[in-house]
PDB file of C-alpha atoms in Angstrom:
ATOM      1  CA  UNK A   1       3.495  -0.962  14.510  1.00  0.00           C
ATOM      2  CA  UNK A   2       0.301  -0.128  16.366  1.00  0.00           C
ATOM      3  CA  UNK A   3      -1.598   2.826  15.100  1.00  0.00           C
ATOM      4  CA  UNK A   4      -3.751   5.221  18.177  1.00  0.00           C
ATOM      5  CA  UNK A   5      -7.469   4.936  17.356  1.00  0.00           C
ATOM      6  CA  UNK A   6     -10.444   5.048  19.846  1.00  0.00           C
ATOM      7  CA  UNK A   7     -11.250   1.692  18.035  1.00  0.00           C
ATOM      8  CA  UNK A   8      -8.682  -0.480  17.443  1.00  0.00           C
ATOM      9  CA  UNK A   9      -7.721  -1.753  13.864  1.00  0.00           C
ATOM     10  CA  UNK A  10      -8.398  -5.023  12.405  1.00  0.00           C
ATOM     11  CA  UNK A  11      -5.594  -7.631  12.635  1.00  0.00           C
ATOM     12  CA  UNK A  12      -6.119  -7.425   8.693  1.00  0.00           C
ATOM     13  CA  UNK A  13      -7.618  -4.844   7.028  1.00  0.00           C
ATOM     14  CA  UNK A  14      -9.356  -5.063   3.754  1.00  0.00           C
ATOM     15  CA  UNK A  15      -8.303  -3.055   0.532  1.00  0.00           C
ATOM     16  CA  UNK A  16     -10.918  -1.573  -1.951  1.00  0.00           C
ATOM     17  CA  UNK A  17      -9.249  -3.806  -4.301  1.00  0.00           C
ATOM     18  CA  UNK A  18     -10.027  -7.342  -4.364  1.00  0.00           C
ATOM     19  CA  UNK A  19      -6.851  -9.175  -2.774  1.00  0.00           C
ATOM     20  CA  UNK A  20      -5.441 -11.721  -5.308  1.00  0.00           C
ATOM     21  CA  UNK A  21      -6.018 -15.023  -3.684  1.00  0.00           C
ATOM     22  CA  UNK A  22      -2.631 -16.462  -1.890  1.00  0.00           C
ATOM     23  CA  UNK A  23      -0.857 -18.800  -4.215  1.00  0.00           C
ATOM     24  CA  UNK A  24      -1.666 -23.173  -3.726  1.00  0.00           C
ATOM     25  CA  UNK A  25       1.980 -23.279  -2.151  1.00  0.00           C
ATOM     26  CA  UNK A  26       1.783 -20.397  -0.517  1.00  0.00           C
ATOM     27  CA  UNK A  27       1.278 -22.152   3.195  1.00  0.00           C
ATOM     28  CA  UNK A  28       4.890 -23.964   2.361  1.00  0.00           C
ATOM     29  CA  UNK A  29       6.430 -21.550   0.528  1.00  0.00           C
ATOM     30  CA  UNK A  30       6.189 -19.784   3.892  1.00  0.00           C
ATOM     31  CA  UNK A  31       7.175 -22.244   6.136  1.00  0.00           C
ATOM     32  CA  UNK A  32       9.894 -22.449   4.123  1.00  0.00           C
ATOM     33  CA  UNK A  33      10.523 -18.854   4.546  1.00  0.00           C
ATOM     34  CA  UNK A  34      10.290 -18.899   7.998  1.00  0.00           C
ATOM     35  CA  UNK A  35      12.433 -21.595   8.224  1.00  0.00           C
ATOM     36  CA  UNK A  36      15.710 -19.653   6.500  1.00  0.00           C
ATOM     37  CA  UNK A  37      14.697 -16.387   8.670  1.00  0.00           C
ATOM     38  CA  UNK A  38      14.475 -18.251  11.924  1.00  0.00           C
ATOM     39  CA  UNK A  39      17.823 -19.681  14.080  1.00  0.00           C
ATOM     40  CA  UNK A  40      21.308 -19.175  13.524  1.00  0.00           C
ATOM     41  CA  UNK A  41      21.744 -16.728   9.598  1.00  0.00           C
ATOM     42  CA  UNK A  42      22.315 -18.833   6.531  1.00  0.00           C
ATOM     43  CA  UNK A  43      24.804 -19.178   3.925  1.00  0.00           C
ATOM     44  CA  UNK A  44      23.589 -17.621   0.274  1.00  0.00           C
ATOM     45  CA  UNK A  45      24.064 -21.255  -1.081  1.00  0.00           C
ATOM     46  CA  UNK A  46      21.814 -22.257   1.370  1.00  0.00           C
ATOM     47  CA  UNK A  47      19.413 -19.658   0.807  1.00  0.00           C
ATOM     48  CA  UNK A  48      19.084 -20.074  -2.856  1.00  0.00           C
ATOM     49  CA  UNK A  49      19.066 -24.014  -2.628  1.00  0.00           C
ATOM     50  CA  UNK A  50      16.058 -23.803  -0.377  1.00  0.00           C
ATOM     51  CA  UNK A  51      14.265 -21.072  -2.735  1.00  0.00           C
ATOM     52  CA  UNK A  52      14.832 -23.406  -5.791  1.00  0.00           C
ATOM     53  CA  UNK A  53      11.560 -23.806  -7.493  1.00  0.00           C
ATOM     54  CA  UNK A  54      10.012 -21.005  -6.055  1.00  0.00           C
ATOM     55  CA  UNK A  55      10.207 -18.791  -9.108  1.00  0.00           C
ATOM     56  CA  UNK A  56       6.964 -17.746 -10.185  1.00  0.00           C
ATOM     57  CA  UNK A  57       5.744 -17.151  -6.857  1.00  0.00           C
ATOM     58  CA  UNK A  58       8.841 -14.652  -5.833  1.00  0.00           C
ATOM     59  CA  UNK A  59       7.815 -12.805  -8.957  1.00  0.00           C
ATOM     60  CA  UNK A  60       4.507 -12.670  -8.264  1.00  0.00           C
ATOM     61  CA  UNK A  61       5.423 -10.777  -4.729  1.00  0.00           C
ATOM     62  CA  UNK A  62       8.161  -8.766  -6.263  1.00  0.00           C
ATOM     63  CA  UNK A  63       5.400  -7.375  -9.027  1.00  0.00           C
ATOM     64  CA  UNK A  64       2.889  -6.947  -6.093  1.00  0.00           C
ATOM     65  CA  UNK A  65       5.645  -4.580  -4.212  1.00  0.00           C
ATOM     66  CA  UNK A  66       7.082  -3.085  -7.155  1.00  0.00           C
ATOM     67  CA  UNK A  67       3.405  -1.966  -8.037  1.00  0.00           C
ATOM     68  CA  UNK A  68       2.323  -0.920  -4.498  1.00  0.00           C
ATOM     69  CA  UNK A  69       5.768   1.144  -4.160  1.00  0.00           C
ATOM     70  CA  UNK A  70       5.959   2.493  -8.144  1.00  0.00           C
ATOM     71  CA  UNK A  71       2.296   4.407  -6.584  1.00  0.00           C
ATOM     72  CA  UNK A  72       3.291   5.671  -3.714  1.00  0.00           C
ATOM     73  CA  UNK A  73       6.565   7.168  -4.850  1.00  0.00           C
ATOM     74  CA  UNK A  74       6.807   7.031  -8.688  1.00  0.00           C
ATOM     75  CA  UNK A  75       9.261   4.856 -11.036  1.00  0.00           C
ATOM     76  CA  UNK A  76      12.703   4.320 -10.422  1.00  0.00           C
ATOM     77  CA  UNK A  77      15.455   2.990  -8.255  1.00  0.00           C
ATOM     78  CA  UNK A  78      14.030   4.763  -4.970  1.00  0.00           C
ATOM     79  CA  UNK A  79      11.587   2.282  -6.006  1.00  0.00           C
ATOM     80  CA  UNK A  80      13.935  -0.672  -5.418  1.00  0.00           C
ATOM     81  CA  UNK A  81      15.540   0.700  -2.766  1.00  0.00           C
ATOM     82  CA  UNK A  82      12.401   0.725  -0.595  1.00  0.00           C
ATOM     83  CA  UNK A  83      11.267  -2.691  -1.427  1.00  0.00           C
ATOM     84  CA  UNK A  84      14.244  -4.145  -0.480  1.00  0.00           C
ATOM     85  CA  UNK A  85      14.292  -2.055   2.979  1.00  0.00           C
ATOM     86  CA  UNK A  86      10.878  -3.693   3.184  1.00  0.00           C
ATOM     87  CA  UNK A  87      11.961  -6.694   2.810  1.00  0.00           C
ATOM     88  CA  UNK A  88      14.727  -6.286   5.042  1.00  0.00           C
ATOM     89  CA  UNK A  89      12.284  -5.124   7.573  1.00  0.00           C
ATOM     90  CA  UNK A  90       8.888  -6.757   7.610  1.00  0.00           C
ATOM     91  CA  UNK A  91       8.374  -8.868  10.177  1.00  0.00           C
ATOM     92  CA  UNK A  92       8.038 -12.276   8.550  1.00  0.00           C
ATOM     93  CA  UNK A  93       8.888 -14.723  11.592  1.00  0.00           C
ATOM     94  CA  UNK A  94       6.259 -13.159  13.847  1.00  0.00           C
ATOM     95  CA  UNK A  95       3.805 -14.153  10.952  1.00  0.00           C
ATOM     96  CA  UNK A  96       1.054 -16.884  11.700  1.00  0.00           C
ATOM     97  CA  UNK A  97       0.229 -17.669   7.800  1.00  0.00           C
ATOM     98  CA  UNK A  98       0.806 -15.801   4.802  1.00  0.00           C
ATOM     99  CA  UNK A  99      -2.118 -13.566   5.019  1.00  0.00           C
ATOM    100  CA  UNK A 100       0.253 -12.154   7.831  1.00  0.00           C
ATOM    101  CA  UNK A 101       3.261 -12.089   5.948  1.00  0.00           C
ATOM    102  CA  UNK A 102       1.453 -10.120   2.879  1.00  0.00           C
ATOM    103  CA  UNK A 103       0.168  -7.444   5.286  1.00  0.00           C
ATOM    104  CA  UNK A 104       3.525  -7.273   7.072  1.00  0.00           C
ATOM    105  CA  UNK A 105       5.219  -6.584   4.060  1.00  0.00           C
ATOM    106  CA  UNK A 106       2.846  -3.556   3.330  1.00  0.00           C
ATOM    107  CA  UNK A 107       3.650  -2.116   6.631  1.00  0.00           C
ATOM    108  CA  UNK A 108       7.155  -2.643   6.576  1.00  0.00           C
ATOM    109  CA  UNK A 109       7.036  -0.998   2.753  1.00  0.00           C
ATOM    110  CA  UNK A 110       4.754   2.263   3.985  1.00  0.00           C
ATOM    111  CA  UNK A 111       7.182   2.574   6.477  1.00  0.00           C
ATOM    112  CA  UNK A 112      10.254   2.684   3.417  1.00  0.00           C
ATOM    113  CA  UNK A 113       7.856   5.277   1.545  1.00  0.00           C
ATOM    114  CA  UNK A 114       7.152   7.741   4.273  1.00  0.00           C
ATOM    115  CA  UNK A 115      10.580   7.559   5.115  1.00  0.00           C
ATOM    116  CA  UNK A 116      12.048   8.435   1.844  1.00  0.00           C
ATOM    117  CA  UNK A 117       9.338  11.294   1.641  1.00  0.00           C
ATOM    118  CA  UNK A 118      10.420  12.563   4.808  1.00  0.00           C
ATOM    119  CA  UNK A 119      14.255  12.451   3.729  1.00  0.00           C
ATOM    120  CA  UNK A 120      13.178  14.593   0.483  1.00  0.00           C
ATOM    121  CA  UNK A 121      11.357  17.218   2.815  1.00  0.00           C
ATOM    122  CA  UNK A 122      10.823  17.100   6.649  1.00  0.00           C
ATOM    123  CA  UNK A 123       7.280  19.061   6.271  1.00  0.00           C
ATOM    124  CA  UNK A 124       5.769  16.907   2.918  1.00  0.00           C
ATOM    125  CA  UNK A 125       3.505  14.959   4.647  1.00  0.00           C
ATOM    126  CA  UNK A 126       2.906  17.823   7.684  1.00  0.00           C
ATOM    127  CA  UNK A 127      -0.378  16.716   9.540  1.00  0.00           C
ATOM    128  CA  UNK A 128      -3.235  18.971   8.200  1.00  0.00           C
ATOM    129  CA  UNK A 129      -4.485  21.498  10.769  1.00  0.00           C
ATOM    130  CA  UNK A 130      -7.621  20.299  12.759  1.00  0.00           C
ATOM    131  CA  UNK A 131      -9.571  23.017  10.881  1.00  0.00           C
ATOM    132  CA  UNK A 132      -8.090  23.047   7.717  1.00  0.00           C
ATOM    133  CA  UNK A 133      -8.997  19.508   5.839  1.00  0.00           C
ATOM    134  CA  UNK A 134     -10.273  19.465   2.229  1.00  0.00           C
ATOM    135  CA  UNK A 135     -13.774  19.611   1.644  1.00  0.00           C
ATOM    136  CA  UNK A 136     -15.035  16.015   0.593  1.00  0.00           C
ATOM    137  CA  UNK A 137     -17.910  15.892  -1.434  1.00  0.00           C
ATOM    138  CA  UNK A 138     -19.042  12.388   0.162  1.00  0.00           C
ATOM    139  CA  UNK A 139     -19.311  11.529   3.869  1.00  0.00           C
ATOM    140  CA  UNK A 140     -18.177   7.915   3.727  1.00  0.00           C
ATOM    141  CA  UNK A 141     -14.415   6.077   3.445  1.00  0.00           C
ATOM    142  CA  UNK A 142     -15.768   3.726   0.592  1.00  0.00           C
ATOM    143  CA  UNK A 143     -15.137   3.616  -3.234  1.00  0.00           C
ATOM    144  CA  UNK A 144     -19.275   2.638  -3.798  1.00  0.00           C
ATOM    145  CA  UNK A 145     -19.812   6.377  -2.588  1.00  0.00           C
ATOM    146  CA  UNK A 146     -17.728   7.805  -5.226  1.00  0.00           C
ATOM    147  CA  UNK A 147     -19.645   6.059  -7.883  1.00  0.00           C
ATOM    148  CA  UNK A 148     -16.242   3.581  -8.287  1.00  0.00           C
ATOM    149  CA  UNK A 149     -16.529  -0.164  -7.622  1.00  0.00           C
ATOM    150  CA  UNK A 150     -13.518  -2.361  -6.918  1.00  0.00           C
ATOM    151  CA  UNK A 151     -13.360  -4.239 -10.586  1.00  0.00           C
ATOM    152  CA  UNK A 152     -13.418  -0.356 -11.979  1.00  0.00           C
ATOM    153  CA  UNK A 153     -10.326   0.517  -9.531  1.00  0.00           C
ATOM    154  CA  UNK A 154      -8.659  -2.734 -10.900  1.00  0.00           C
ATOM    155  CA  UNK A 155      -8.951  -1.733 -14.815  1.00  0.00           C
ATOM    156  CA  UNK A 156      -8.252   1.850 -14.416  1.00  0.00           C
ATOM    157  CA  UNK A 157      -4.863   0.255 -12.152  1.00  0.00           C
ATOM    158  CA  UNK A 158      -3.905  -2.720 -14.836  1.00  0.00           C
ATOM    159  CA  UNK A 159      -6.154  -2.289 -17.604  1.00  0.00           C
ATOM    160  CA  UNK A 160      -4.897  -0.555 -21.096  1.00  0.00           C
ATOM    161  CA  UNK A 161      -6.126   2.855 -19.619  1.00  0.00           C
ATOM    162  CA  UNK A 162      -3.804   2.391 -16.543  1.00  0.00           C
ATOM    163  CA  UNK A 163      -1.714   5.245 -17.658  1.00  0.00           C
ATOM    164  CA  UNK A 164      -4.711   7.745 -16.516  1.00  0.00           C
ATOM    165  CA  UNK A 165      -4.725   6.881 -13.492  1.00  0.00           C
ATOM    166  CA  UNK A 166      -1.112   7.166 -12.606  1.00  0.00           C
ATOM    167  CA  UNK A 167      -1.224  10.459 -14.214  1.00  0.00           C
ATOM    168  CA  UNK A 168      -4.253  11.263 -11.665  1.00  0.00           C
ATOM    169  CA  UNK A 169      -1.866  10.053  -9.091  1.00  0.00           C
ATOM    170  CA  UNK A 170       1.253  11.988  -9.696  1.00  0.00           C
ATOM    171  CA  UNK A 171      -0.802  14.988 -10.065  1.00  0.00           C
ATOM    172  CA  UNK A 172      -2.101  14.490  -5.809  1.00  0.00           C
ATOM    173  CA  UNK A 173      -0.151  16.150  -3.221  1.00  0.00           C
ATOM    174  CA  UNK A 174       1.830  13.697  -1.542  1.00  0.00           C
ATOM    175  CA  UNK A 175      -0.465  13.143   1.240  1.00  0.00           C
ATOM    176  CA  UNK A 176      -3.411  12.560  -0.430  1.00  0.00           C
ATOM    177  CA  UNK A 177      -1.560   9.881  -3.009  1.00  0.00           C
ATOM    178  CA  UNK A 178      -0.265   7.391  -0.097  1.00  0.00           C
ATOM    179  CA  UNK A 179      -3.043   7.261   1.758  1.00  0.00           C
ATOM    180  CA  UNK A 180      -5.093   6.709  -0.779  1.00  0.00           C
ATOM    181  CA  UNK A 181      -2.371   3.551  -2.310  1.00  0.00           C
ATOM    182  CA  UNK A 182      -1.823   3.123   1.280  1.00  0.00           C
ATOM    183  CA  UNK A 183      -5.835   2.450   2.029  1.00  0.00           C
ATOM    184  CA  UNK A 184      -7.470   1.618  -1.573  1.00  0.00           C
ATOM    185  CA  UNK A 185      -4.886  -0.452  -3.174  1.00  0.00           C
ATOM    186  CA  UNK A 186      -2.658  -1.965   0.000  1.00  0.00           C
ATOM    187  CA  UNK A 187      -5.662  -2.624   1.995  1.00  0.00           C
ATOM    188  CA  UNK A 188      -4.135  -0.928   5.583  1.00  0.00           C
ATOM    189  CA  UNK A 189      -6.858  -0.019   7.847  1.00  0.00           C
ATOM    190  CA  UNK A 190      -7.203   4.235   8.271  1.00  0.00           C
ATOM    191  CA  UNK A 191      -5.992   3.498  11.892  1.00  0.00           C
ATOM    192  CA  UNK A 192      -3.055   2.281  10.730  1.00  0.00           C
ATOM    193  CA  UNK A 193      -1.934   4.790   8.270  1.00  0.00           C
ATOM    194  CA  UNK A 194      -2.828   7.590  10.498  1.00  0.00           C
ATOM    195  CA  UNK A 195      -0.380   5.664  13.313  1.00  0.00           C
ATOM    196  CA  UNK A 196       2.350   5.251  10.534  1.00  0.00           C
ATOM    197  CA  UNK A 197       2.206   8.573   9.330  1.00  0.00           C
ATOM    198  CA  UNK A 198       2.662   9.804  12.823  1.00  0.00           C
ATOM    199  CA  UNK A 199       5.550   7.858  13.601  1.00  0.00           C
ATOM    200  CA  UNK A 200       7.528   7.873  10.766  1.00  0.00           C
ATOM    201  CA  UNK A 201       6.429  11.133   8.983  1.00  0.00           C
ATOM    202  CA  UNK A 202       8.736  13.195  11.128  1.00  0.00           C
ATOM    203  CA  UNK A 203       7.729  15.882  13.612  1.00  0.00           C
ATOM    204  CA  UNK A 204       5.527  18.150  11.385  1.00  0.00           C
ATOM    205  CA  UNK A 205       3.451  14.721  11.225  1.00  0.00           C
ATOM    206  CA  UNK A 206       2.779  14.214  14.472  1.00  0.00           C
ATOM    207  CA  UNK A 207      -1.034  15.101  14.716  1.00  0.00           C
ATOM    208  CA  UNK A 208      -2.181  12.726  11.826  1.00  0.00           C
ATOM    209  CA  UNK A 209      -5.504  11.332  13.195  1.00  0.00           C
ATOM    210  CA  UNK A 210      -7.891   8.694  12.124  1.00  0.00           C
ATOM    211  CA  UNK A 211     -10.162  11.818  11.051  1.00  0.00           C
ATOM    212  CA  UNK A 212      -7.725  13.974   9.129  1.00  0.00           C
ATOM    213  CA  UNK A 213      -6.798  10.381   7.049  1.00  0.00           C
ATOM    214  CA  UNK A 214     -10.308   9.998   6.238  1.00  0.00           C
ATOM    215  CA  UNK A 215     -11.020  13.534   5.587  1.00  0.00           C
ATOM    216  CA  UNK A 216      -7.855  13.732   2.991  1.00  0.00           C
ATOM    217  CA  UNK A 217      -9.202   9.890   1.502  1.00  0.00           C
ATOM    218  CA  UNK A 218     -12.496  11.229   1.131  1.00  0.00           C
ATOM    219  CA  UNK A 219     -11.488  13.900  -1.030  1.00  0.00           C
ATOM    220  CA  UNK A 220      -9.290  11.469  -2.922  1.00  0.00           C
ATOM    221  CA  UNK A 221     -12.192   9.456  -3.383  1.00  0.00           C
ATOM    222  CA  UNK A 222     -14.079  12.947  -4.702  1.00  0.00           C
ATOM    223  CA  UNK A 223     -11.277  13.510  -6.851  1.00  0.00           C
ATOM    224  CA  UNK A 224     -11.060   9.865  -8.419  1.00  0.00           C
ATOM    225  CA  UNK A 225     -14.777  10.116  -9.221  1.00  0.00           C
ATOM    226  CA  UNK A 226     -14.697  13.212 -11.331  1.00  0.00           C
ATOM    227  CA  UNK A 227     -11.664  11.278 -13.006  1.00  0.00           C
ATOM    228  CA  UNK A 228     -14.268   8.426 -13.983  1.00  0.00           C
ATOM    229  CA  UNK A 229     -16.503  10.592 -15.182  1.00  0.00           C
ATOM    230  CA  UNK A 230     -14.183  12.438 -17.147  1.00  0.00           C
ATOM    231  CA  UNK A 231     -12.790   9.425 -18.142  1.00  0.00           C
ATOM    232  CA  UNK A 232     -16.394   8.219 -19.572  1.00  0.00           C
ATOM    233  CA  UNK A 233     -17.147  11.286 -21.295  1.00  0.00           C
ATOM    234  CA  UNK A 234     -14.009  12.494 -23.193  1.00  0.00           C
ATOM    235  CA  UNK A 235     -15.707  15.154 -25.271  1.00  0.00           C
ATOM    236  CA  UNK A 236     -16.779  17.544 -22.150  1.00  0.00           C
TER     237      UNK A 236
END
């Protein structure tokens, strides 16, 4: 999935949020994955023999999807049912390594998202109209310009205040809250989520551009900055 861009998007972008580092095994827990989705389909026995031992590092990916998709669409089984569409989807065997597979999986997941969305309402995430973006109070698509540094982004997302923020979330319009999960916290390139939005968003989505994506993060951005600093000074 290819998004249009004057400049074309990096094979694999880079979140705001530091990427946890890909687990020891991860090179052969791949292969191995690869293995069972390559060639003729395999038994469930043979499946779950071959996934034996591989425990922690499932859950570890489950959390990481459950987490990415519990943002962009909010708790419950939609959540579920999305994750496993992305895992029924993303491209795994096309994968070179598991840096790949991880941004794969992202894609195939926005897709899920914006799909759902689009099956609750066919105008929800309607392409804003070339002169009618928000008005960001920052010029560049980068957390330091909001005052907000990755490890911030990270406690505000895990951290014992967490709740906040996914109040701060649910309260965005719908377009505004996946592309910012879609760019901050999944790490897809604004490229990319323009090109998704326009071909899965249905046909009031159709004119998403690189520019109207970073106009709407921008003002995400502006908007999670005066969260900080409300969040810093609870008395005003």
């Amino acid at each position: 999935m290819t998004a249009t861009s004057d400049s074309p998007a990096p094979l694999l972008p880079t979140g705001f949020l530091p990427q946890d580092p890909i687990h020891p095994q991860g090179p052969e827990f791949f292969a191995q994955v690869q293995e069972i989705l390559l060639g003729q389909p395999k038994p469930p026995e043979a499946v779950e023999a071959a996934l034996t031992g591989w425990d922690s590092l499932l859950e570890k990916i489950a959390g990481d999807q459950y987490r990415i998709a519990s943002m962009l669409i909010g708790e419950g089984e939609e959540t579920i049912g999305i994750i496993e569409q992305a895992v029924a989807t993303a491209d795994i065997p096309a994968c070179a390594n598991p840096e790949e597979a991880r941004h794969s999986g992202r894609v195939a997941l926005a897709v899920a998202a914006i799909g759902l969305l689009t099956s609750r309402d066919q105008a929800i995430l309607a392409a804003p109209a070339a002169d009618a973006g928000p008005v960001s109070c920052i010029d560049e698509d980068d957390l330091s310009a909001a005052g907000v540094t990755s490890a911030e982004l990270e406690v505000l997302l895990n951290g014992p205040d967490r709740g906040r923020l996914r109040a701060w979330l649910e309260g965005l319009g719908n377009p505004m809250r996946l592309i910012f999960v879609l760019r901050a916290v999944a790490g897809l390139s604004t490229p990319e989520v323009a090109g998704l939005l326009s071909l899965h968003g249905g046909a009031a989505a159709k004119g998403w551009t690189p520019e109207s994506v970073r106009a709407i993060f921008r003002a995400a951005l502006c908007s999670l900055a005066s969260q900080m600093i409300q969040a810093s000074n609870p008395r005003q």
